Short mmCIF file of C-alpha atoms in Angstrom, two decimals:
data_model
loop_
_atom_site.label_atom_id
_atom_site.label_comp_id
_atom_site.label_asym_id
_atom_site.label_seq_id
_atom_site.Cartn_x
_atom_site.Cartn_y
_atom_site.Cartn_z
CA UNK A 1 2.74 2.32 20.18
CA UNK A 2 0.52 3.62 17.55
CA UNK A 3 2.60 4.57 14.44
CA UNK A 4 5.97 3.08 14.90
CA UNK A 5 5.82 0.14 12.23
CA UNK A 6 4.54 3.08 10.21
CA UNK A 7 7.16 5.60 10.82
CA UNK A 8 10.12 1.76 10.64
CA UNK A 9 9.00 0.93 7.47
CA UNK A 10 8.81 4.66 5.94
CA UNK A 11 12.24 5.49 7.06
CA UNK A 12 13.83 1.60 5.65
CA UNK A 13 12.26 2.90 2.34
CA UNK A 14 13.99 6.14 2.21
CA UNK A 15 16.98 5.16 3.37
CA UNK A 16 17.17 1.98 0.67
CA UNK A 17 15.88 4.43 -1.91
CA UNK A 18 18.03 7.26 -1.25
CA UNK A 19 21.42 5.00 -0.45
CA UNK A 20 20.90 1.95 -2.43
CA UNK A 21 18.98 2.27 -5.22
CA UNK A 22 20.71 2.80 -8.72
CA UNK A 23 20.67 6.74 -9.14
CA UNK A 24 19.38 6.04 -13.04
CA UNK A 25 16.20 5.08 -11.78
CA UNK A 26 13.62 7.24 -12.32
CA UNK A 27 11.38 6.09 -9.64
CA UNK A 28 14.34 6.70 -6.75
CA UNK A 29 13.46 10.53 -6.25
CA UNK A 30 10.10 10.73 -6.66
CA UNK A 31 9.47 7.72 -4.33
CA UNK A 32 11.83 9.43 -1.79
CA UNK A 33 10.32 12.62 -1.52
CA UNK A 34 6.63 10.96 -1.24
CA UNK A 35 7.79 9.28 1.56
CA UNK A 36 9.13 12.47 3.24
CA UNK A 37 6.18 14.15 2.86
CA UNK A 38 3.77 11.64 4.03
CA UNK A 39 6.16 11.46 7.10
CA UNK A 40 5.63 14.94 7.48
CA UNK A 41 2.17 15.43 7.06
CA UNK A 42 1.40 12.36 9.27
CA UNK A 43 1.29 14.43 12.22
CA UNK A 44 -0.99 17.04 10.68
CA UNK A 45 -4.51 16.18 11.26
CA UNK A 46 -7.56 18.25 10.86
CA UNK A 47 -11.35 18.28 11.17
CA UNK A 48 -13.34 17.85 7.90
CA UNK A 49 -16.98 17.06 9.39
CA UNK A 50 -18.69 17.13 12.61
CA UNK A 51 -17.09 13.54 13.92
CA UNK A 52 -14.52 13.41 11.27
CA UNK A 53 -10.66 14.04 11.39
CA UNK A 54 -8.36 13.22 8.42
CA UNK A 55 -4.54 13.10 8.77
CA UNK A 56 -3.47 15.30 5.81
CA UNK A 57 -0.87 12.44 4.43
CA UNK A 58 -3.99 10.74 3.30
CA UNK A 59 -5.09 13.27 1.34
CA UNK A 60 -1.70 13.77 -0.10
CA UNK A 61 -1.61 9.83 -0.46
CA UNK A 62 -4.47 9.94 -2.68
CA UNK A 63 -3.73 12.63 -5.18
CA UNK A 64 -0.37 10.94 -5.52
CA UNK A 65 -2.28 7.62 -6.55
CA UNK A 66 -4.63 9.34 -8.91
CA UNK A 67 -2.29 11.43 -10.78
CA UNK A 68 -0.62 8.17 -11.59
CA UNK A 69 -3.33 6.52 -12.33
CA UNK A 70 -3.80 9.58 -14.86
CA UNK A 71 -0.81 8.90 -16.26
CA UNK A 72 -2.17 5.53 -17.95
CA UNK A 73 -3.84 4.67 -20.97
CA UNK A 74 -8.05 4.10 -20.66
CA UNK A 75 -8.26 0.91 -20.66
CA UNK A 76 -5.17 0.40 -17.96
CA UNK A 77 -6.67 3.37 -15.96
CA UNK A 78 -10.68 1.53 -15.96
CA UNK A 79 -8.71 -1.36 -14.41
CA UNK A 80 -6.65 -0.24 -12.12
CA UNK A 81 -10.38 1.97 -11.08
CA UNK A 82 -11.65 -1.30 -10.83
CA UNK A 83 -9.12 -2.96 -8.69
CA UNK A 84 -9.04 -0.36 -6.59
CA UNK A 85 -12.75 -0.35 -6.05
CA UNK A 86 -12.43 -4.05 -5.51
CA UNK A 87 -9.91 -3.37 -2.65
CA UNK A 88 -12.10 -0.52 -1.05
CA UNK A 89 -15.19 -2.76 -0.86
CA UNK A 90 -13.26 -5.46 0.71
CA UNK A 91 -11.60 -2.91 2.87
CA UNK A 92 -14.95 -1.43 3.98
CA UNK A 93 -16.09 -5.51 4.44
CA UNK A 94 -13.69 -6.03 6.77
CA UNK A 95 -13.78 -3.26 9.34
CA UNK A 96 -17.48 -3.95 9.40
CA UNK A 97 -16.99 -7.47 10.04
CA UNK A 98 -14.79 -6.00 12.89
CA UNK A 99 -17.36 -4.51 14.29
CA UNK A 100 -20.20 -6.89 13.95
CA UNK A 101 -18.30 -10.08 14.79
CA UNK A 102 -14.96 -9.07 16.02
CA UNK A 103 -13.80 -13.23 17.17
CA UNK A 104 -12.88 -13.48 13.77
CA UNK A 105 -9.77 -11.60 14.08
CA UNK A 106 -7.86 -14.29 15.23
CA UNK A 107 -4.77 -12.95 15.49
CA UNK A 108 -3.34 -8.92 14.89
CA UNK A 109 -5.56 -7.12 13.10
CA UNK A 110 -2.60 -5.16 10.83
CA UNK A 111 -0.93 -8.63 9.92
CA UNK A 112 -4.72 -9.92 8.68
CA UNK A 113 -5.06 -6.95 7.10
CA UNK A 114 -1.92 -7.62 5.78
CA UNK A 115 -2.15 -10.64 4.24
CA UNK A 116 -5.66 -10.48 3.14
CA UNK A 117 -5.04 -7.33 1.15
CA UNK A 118 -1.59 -8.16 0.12
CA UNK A 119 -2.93 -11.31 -1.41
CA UNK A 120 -5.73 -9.78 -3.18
CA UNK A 121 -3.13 -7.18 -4.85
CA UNK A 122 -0.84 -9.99 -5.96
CA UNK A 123 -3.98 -11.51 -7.79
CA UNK A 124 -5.44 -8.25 -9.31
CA UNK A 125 -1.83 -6.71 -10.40
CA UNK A 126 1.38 -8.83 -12.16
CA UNK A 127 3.65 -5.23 -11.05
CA UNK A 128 4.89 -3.69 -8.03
CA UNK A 129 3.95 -0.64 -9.09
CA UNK A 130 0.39 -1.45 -9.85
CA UNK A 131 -0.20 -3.64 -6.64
CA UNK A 132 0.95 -0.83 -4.32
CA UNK A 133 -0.99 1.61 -6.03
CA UNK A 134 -4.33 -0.36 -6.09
CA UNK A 135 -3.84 -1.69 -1.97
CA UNK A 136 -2.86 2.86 -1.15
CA UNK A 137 -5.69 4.23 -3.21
CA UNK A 138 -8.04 1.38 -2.51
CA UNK A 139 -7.64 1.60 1.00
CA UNK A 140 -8.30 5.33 1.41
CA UNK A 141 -10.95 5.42 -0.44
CA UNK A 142 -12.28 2.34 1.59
CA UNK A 143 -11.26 4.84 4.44
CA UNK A 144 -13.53 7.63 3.37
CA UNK A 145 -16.24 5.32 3.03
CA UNK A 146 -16.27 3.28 5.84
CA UNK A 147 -15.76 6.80 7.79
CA UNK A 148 -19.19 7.94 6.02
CA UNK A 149 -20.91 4.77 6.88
CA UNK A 150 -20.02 5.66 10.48
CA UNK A 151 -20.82 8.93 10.53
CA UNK A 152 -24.40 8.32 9.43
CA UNK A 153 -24.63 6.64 13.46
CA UNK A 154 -22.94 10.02 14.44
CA UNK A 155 -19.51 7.64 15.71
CA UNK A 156 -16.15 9.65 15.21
CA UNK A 157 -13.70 8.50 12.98
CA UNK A 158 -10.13 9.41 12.26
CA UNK A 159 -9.23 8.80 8.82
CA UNK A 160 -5.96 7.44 7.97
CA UNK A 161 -5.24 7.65 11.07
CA UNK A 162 -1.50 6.47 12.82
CA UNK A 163 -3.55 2.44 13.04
CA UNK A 164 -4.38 2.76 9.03
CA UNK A 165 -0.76 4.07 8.63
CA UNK A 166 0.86 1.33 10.23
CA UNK A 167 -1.92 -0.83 8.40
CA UNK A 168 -1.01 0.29 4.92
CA UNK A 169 2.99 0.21 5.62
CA UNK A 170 2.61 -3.27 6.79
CA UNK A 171 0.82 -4.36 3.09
CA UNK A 172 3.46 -2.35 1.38
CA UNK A 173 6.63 -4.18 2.90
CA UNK A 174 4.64 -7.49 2.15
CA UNK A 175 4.33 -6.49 -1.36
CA UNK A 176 7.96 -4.94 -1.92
CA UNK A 177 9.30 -8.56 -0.16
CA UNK A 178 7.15 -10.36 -2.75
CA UNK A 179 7.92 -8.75 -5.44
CA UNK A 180 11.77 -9.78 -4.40
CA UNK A 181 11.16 -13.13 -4.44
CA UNK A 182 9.78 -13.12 -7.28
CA UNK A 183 12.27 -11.00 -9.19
CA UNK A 184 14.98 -13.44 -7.45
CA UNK A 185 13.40 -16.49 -8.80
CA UNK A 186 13.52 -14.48 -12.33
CA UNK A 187 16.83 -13.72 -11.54
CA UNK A 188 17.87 -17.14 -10.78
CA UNK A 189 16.17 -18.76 -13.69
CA UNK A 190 17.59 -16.57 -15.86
CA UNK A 191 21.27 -17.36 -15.09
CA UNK A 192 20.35 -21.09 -14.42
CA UNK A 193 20.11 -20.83 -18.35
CA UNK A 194 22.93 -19.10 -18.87
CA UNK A 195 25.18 -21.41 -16.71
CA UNK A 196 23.30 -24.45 -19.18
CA UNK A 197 24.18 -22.55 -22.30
CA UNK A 198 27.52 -22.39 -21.08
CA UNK A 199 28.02 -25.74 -20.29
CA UNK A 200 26.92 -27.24 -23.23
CA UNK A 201 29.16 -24.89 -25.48
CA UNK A 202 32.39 -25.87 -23.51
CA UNK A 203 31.25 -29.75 -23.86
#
């Protein structure tokens, strides 16, 4: 069913946010309520050209991104611009490829999509932050485009549609369980030290 890893991620978010997270951080209620909304808004969908439909959490997705992206200096906010253009060309790429050669999805199209874009976060961004935001913006605006380049052979298109959502949820638990691994390694390295330090004091 259309929309359920969407709507199993979404709600393992909140519920880690909102329960588990440290209440100092200042990330926990801001990410908490985005993910409301876009719950809420996923089932709001509306007409914006002839053969076009756009779920209005998209929308909402998108200003989200670019006010944060607002937030950063020039230089950090030309990059992450660039990154996210990166990701919305190779977004674009691949639903074309789809179309035009579809044996190449060898196996389910969301866990390609997955993996492919995960990847290609974890090599443009070194944060969490900046890798989700890059993969969420990129990918809508990849959206908008690739629903353009349709439109021009008057095909209908539904833009962030439930198979995007469970897409982009997909790419965003791969990145949060990266970033894990990588902060546990940190983690582990750091008291590894510690445990050395300690060691050689007693001897």
């Amino acid at each position: 069913m259309e929309g359920s890893m969407f709507y199993w991620i979404c709600w393992f978010f909140w519920v880690y946010l909102t329960f588990m997270t440290d209440k100092k951080n200042p990330y926990r209620l801001k990410l908490s309520a985005i993910i409301l909304i876009v719950i809420l808004l996923s089932n709001l969908k509306f007409v914006i050209w002839e053969n076009l439909e756009i779920h209005a959490c998209g929308i909402f997705l998108l200003i989200i991104c670019y006010l944060f992206f607002s937030k950063e200096k020039k230089g950090a906010m030309f990059y992450f611009f660039i990154c996210s253009l990166i990701v919305s060309i190779g977004y674009v790429a691949f639903h074309l490829f789809e179309i035009f050669d579809p044996i190449w999805i060898i196996f389910k199209k969301e866990w390609m999509m997955g993996i492919c874009f995960g990847y290609l976060a974890i090599l443009l961004q070194k944060t969490l932050k900046g890798r989700l935001l890059i993969v969420i913006c990129g990918t809508l605006q990849g959206e908008f485009l690739y629903a353009y380049t349709l439109s021009q052979f008057s095909f209908p298109y539904e833009i962030s549609s439930y198979e995007y959502l469970d897409a982009i949820a997909l790419i965003s638990a791969l990145l949060v369980g990266w970033s894990a691994i990588e902060n546990a390694g940190t983690y582990i390295q750091a008291h590894f030290h510690y445990f050395e330090k300690e060691k050689q004091k007693s001897s």
